[in-house]
């Protein structure tokens, strides 16, 4: 099972504007198609985002 990565706001904006076709997650992994909605979060991304809990709910 794959994990869900977190992409920062600047990288999300660049993807939305078409400046990049494949943004990097906070852990450095290139995000392609995405993960299942109920996939666990990447622990490295969660740490780098400063999250203390799952903010998807």
PDB file of N, CA and C in Angstrom:
ATOM      1  N   UNK A   1       0.849  -1.181   0.000  1.00  0.00           N
ATOM      2  CA  UNK A   1       0.000   0.000   0.000  1.00  0.00           C
ATOM      3  C   UNK A   1       0.893   1.243   0.000  1.00  0.00           C
ATOM      4  N   UNK A   2       0.510   2.210  -0.761  1.00  0.00           N
ATOM      5  CA  UNK A   2       1.298   3.447  -0.823  1.00  0.00           C
ATOM      6  C   UNK A   2       0.885   4.392   0.302  1.00  0.00           C
ATOM      7  N   UNK A   3       1.719   5.393   0.522  1.00  0.00           N
ATOM      8  CA  UNK A   3       1.423   6.395   1.542  1.00  0.00           C
ATOM      9  C   UNK A   3       1.049   7.710   0.865  1.00  0.00           C
ATOM     10  N   UNK A   4       0.340   8.556   1.579  1.00  0.00           N
ATOM     11  CA  UNK A   4      -0.038   9.858   1.066  1.00  0.00           C
ATOM     12  C   UNK A   4       1.008  10.873   1.510  1.00  0.00           C
ATOM     13  N   UNK A   5       1.515  11.645   0.562  1.00  0.00           N
ATOM     14  CA  UNK A   5       2.528  12.646   0.838  1.00  0.00           C
ATOM     15  C   UNK A   5       1.886  14.028   0.957  1.00  0.00           C
ATOM     16  N   UNK A   6       2.602  14.951   1.576  1.00  0.00           N
ATOM     17  CA  UNK A   6       2.139  16.326   1.733  1.00  0.00           C
ATOM     18  C   UNK A   6       2.996  17.207   0.829  1.00  0.00           C
ATOM     19  N   UNK A   7       2.329  18.040   0.035  1.00  0.00           N
ATOM     20  CA  UNK A   7       3.028  18.980  -0.850  1.00  0.00           C
ATOM     21  C   UNK A   7       2.808  20.372  -0.293  1.00  0.00           C
ATOM     22  N   UNK A   8       3.861  21.172  -0.207  1.00  0.00           N
ATOM     23  CA  UNK A   8       3.771  22.519   0.342  1.00  0.00           C
ATOM     24  C   UNK A   8       2.951  23.457  -0.534  1.00  0.00           C
ATOM     25  N   UNK A   9       2.524  24.578   0.023  1.00  0.00           N
ATOM     26  CA  UNK A   9       1.675  25.533  -0.676  1.00  0.00           C
ATOM     27  C   UNK A   9       2.321  26.110  -1.926  1.00  0.00           C
ATOM     28  N   UNK A  10       3.598  26.429  -1.871  1.00  0.00           N
ATOM     29  CA  UNK A  10       4.283  27.007  -3.028  1.00  0.00           C
ATOM     30  C   UNK A  10       4.338  26.010  -4.172  1.00  0.00           C
ATOM     31  N   UNK A  11       4.617  24.776  -3.870  1.00  0.00           N
ATOM     32  CA  UNK A  11       4.688  23.749  -4.906  1.00  0.00           C
ATOM     33  C   UNK A  11       3.306  23.437  -5.473  1.00  0.00           C
ATOM     34  N   UNK A  12       2.278  23.499  -4.624  1.00  0.00           N
ATOM     35  CA  UNK A  12       0.915  23.302  -5.107  1.00  0.00           C
ATOM     36  C   UNK A  12       0.524  24.429  -6.052  1.00  0.00           C
ATOM     37  N   UNK A  13       0.879  25.655  -5.710  1.00  0.00           N
ATOM     38  CA  UNK A  13       0.581  26.802  -6.563  1.00  0.00           C
ATOM     39  C   UNK A  13       1.305  26.683  -7.907  1.00  0.00           C
ATOM     40  N   UNK A  14       2.570  26.292  -7.887  1.00  0.00           N
ATOM     41  CA  UNK A  14       3.327  26.123  -9.129  1.00  0.00           C
ATOM     42  C   UNK A  14       2.678  25.073 -10.021  1.00  0.00           C
ATOM     43  N   UNK A  15       2.172  24.003  -9.435  1.00  0.00           N
ATOM     44  CA  UNK A  15       1.501  22.955 -10.204  1.00  0.00           C
ATOM     45  C   UNK A  15       0.185  23.478 -10.775  1.00  0.00           C
ATOM     46  N   UNK A  16      -0.560  24.236  -9.977  1.00  0.00           N
ATOM     47  CA  UNK A  16      -1.833  24.802 -10.423  1.00  0.00           C
ATOM     48  C   UNK A  16      -1.629  25.765 -11.585  1.00  0.00           C
ATOM     49  N   UNK A  17      -0.554  26.537 -11.546  1.00  0.00           N
ATOM     50  CA  UNK A  17      -0.261  27.502 -12.610  1.00  0.00           C
ATOM     51  C   UNK A  17       0.380  26.852 -13.837  1.00  0.00           C
ATOM     52  N   UNK A  18       0.665  25.565 -13.756  1.00  0.00           N
ATOM     53  CA  UNK A  18       1.254  24.857 -14.880  1.00  0.00           C
ATOM     54  C   UNK A  18       2.756  25.010 -14.997  1.00  0.00           C
ATOM     55  N   UNK A  19       3.399  25.497 -13.946  1.00  0.00           N
ATOM     56  CA  UNK A  19       4.848  25.677 -13.976  1.00  0.00           C
ATOM     57  C   UNK A  19       5.602  24.371 -13.752  1.00  0.00           C
ATOM     58  N   UNK A  20       4.929  23.406 -13.187  1.00  0.00           N
ATOM     59  CA  UNK A  20       5.507  22.076 -12.990  1.00  0.00           C
ATOM     60  C   UNK A  20       4.411  21.046 -13.202  1.00  0.00           C
ATOM     61  N   UNK A  21       4.782  19.908 -13.746  1.00  0.00           N
ATOM     62  CA  UNK A  21       3.789  18.859 -13.982  1.00  0.00           C
ATOM     63  C   UNK A  21       3.856  17.752 -12.937  1.00  0.00           C
ATOM     64  N   UNK A  22       4.845  17.824 -12.069  1.00  0.00           N
ATOM     65  CA  UNK A  22       5.061  16.742 -11.123  1.00  0.00           C
ATOM     66  C   UNK A  22       5.691  17.316  -9.847  1.00  0.00           C
ATOM     67  N   UNK A  23       4.891  17.865  -8.923  1.00  0.00           N
ATOM     68  CA  UNK A  23       5.462  18.508  -7.735  1.00  0.00           C
ATOM     69  C   UNK A  23       6.142  17.515  -6.791  1.00  0.00           C
ATOM     70  N   UNK A  24       7.061  18.024  -5.990  1.00  0.00           N
ATOM     71  CA  UNK A  24       7.741  17.215  -4.976  1.00  0.00           C
ATOM     72  C   UNK A  24       7.021  17.370  -3.636  1.00  0.00           C
ATOM     73  N   UNK A  25       6.955  16.262  -2.924  1.00  0.00           N
ATOM     74  CA  UNK A  25       6.410  16.283  -1.573  1.00  0.00           C
ATOM     75  C   UNK A  25       7.454  16.852  -0.625  1.00  0.00           C
ATOM     76  N   UNK A  26       7.068  17.116   0.597  1.00  0.00           N
ATOM     77  CA  UNK A  26       7.995  17.666   1.584  1.00  0.00           C
ATOM     78  C   UNK A  26       9.160  16.727   1.863  1.00  0.00           C
ATOM     79  N   UNK A  27       8.969  15.431   1.661  1.00  0.00           N
ATOM     80  CA  UNK A  27      10.044  14.463   1.892  1.00  0.00           C
ATOM     81  C   UNK A  27      10.964  14.320   0.691  1.00  0.00           C
ATOM     82  N   UNK A  28      10.632  14.973  -0.431  1.00  0.00           N
ATOM     83  CA  UNK A  28      11.469  14.922  -1.614  1.00  0.00           C
ATOM     84  C   UNK A  28      10.991  13.989  -2.705  1.00  0.00           C
ATOM     85  N   UNK A  29       9.964  13.206  -2.445  1.00  0.00           N
ATOM     86  CA  UNK A  29       9.425  12.272  -3.431  1.00  0.00           C
ATOM     87  C   UNK A  29       8.582  13.043  -4.444  1.00  0.00           C
ATOM     88  N   UNK A  30       8.714  12.705  -5.717  1.00  0.00           N
ATOM     89  CA  UNK A  30       7.873  13.319  -6.736  1.00  0.00           C
ATOM     90  C   UNK A  30       6.474  12.702  -6.654  1.00  0.00           C
ATOM     91  N   UNK A  31       5.468  13.553  -6.582  1.00  0.00           N
ATOM     92  CA  UNK A  31       4.087  13.093  -6.462  1.00  0.00           C
ATOM     93  C   UNK A  31       3.518  12.966  -7.864  1.00  0.00           C
ATOM     94  N   UNK A  32       3.103  11.774  -8.212  1.00  0.00           N
ATOM     95  CA  UNK A  32       2.553  11.538  -9.543  1.00  0.00           C
ATOM     96  C   UNK A  32       1.042  11.491  -9.519  1.00  0.00           C
ATOM     97  N   UNK A  33       0.512  10.308  -9.396  1.00  0.00           N
ATOM     98  CA  UNK A  33      -0.928  10.124  -9.484  1.00  0.00           C
ATOM     99  C   UNK A  33      -1.625  10.319  -8.151  1.00  0.00           C
ATOM    100  N   UNK A  34      -0.923  10.217  -7.057  1.00  0.00           N
ATOM    101  CA  UNK A  34      -1.550  10.350  -5.753  1.00  0.00           C
ATOM    102  C   UNK A  34      -1.818   9.004  -5.128  1.00  0.00           C
ATOM    103  N   UNK A  35      -2.305   9.033  -3.920  1.00  0.00           N
ATOM    104  CA  UNK A  35      -2.566   7.801  -3.175  1.00  0.00           C
ATOM    105  C   UNK A  35      -4.061   7.686  -2.912  1.00  0.00           C
ATOM    106  N   UNK A  36      -4.453   6.531  -2.427  1.00  0.00           N
ATOM    107  CA  UNK A  36      -5.854   6.329  -2.053  1.00  0.00           C
ATOM    108  C   UNK A  36      -6.242   7.294  -0.936  1.00  0.00           C
ATOM    109  N   UNK A  37      -7.483   7.684  -0.890  1.00  0.00           N
ATOM    110  CA  UNK A  37      -7.957   8.671   0.083  1.00  0.00           C
ATOM    111  C   UNK A  37      -7.696   8.244   1.529  1.00  0.00           C
ATOM    112  N   UNK A  38      -7.756   6.967   1.802  1.00  0.00           N
ATOM    113  CA  UNK A  38      -7.573   6.482   3.173  1.00  0.00           C
ATOM    114  C   UNK A  38      -6.157   5.974   3.444  1.00  0.00           C
ATOM    115  N   UNK A  39      -5.209   6.284   2.561  1.00  0.00           N
ATOM    116  CA  UNK A  39      -3.824   5.836   2.741  1.00  0.00           C
ATOM    117  C   UNK A  39      -3.190   6.546   3.935  1.00  0.00           C
ATOM    118  N   UNK A  40      -2.286   5.868   4.632  1.00  0.00           N
ATOM    119  CA  UNK A  40      -1.595   6.514   5.750  1.00  0.00           C
ATOM    120  C   UNK A  40      -0.686   7.637   5.247  1.00  0.00           C
ATOM    121  N   UNK A  41      -0.468   8.629   6.086  1.00  0.00           N
ATOM    122  CA  UNK A  41       0.398   9.744   5.717  1.00  0.00           C
ATOM    123  C   UNK A  41       1.866   9.355   5.828  1.00  0.00           C
ATOM    124  N   UNK A  42       2.678   9.940   4.982  1.00  0.00           N
ATOM    125  CA  UNK A  42       4.125   9.736   5.014  1.00  0.00           C
ATOM    126  C   UNK A  42       4.662  10.352   6.314  1.00  0.00           C
ATOM    127  N   UNK A  43       5.330   9.588   7.168  1.00  0.00           N
ATOM    128  CA  UNK A  43       5.825  10.122   8.436  1.00  0.00           C
ATOM    129  C   UNK A  43       6.831  11.264   8.269  1.00  0.00           C
ATOM    130  N   UNK A  44       7.658  11.218   7.234  1.00  0.00           N
ATOM    131  CA  UNK A  44       8.630  12.286   6.991  1.00  0.00           C
ATOM    132  C   UNK A  44       7.922  13.580   6.610  1.00  0.00           C
ATOM    133  N   UNK A  45       6.927  13.493   5.740  1.00  0.00           N
ATOM    134  CA  UNK A  45       6.156  14.678   5.347  1.00  0.00           C
ATOM    135  C   UNK A  45       5.442  15.292   6.549  1.00  0.00           C
ATOM    136  N   UNK A  46       4.855  14.446   7.391  1.00  0.00           N
ATOM    137  CA  UNK A  46       4.141  14.937   8.569  1.00  0.00           C
ATOM    138  C   UNK A  46       5.094  15.696   9.480  1.00  0.00           C
ATOM    139  N   UNK A  47       6.284  15.160   9.709  1.00  0.00           N
ATOM    140  CA  UNK A  47       7.279  15.811  10.554  1.00  0.00           C
ATOM    141  C   UNK A  47       7.714  17.142   9.966  1.00  0.00           C
ATOM    142  N   UNK A  48       8.021  17.168   8.676  1.00  0.00           N
ATOM    143  CA  UNK A  48       8.483  18.400   8.027  1.00  0.00           C
ATOM    144  C   UNK A  48       7.385  19.455   7.932  1.00  0.00           C
ATOM    145  N   UNK A  49       6.120  19.033   7.872  1.00  0.00           N
ATOM    146  CA  UNK A  49       5.008  19.982   7.835  1.00  0.00           C
ATOM    147  C   UNK A  49       4.718  20.548   9.223  1.00  0.00           C
ATOM    148  N   UNK A  50       5.240  19.883  10.265  1.00  0.00           N
ATOM    149  CA  UNK A  50       5.006  20.334  11.626  1.00  0.00           C
ATOM    150  C   UNK A  50       3.648  19.915  12.165  1.00  0.00           C
ATOM    151  N   UNK A  51       3.033  18.922  11.528  1.00  0.00           N
ATOM    152  CA  UNK A  51       1.729  18.445  11.975  1.00  0.00           C
ATOM    153  C   UNK A  51       1.879  17.590  13.229  1.00  0.00           C
ATOM    154  N   UNK A  52       0.934  17.711  14.126  1.00  0.00           N
ATOM    155  CA  UNK A  52       0.920  16.863  15.320  1.00  0.00           C
ATOM    156  C   UNK A  52      -0.167  15.806  15.228  1.00  0.00           C
ATOM    157  N   UNK A  53      -1.062  15.944  14.241  1.00  0.00           N
ATOM    158  CA  UNK A  53      -2.123  14.957  14.017  1.00  0.00           C
ATOM    159  C   UNK A  53      -2.532  15.000  12.539  1.00  0.00           C
ATOM    160  N   UNK A  54      -3.312  14.058  12.126  1.00  0.00           N
ATOM    161  CA  UNK A  54      -3.784  13.978  10.748  1.00  0.00           C
ATOM    162  C   UNK A  54      -4.827  15.064  10.506  1.00  0.00           C
ATOM    163  N   UNK A  55      -4.510  16.035   9.663  1.00  0.00           N
ATOM    164  CA  UNK A  55      -5.397  17.182   9.422  1.00  0.00           C
ATOM    165  C   UNK A  55      -6.346  16.957   8.251  1.00  0.00           C
ATOM    166  N   UNK A  56      -6.414  15.750   7.719  1.00  0.00           N
ATOM    167  CA  UNK A  56      -7.293  15.471   6.582  1.00  0.00           C
ATOM    168  C   UNK A  56      -8.752  15.391   6.988  1.00  0.00           C
ATOM    169  N   UNK A  57      -9.041  15.143   8.241  1.00  0.00           N
ATOM    170  CA  UNK A  57     -10.437  14.996   8.679  1.00  0.00           C
ATOM    171  C   UNK A  57     -11.071  16.333   8.897  1.00  0.00           C
TER     172      UNK A  57
END
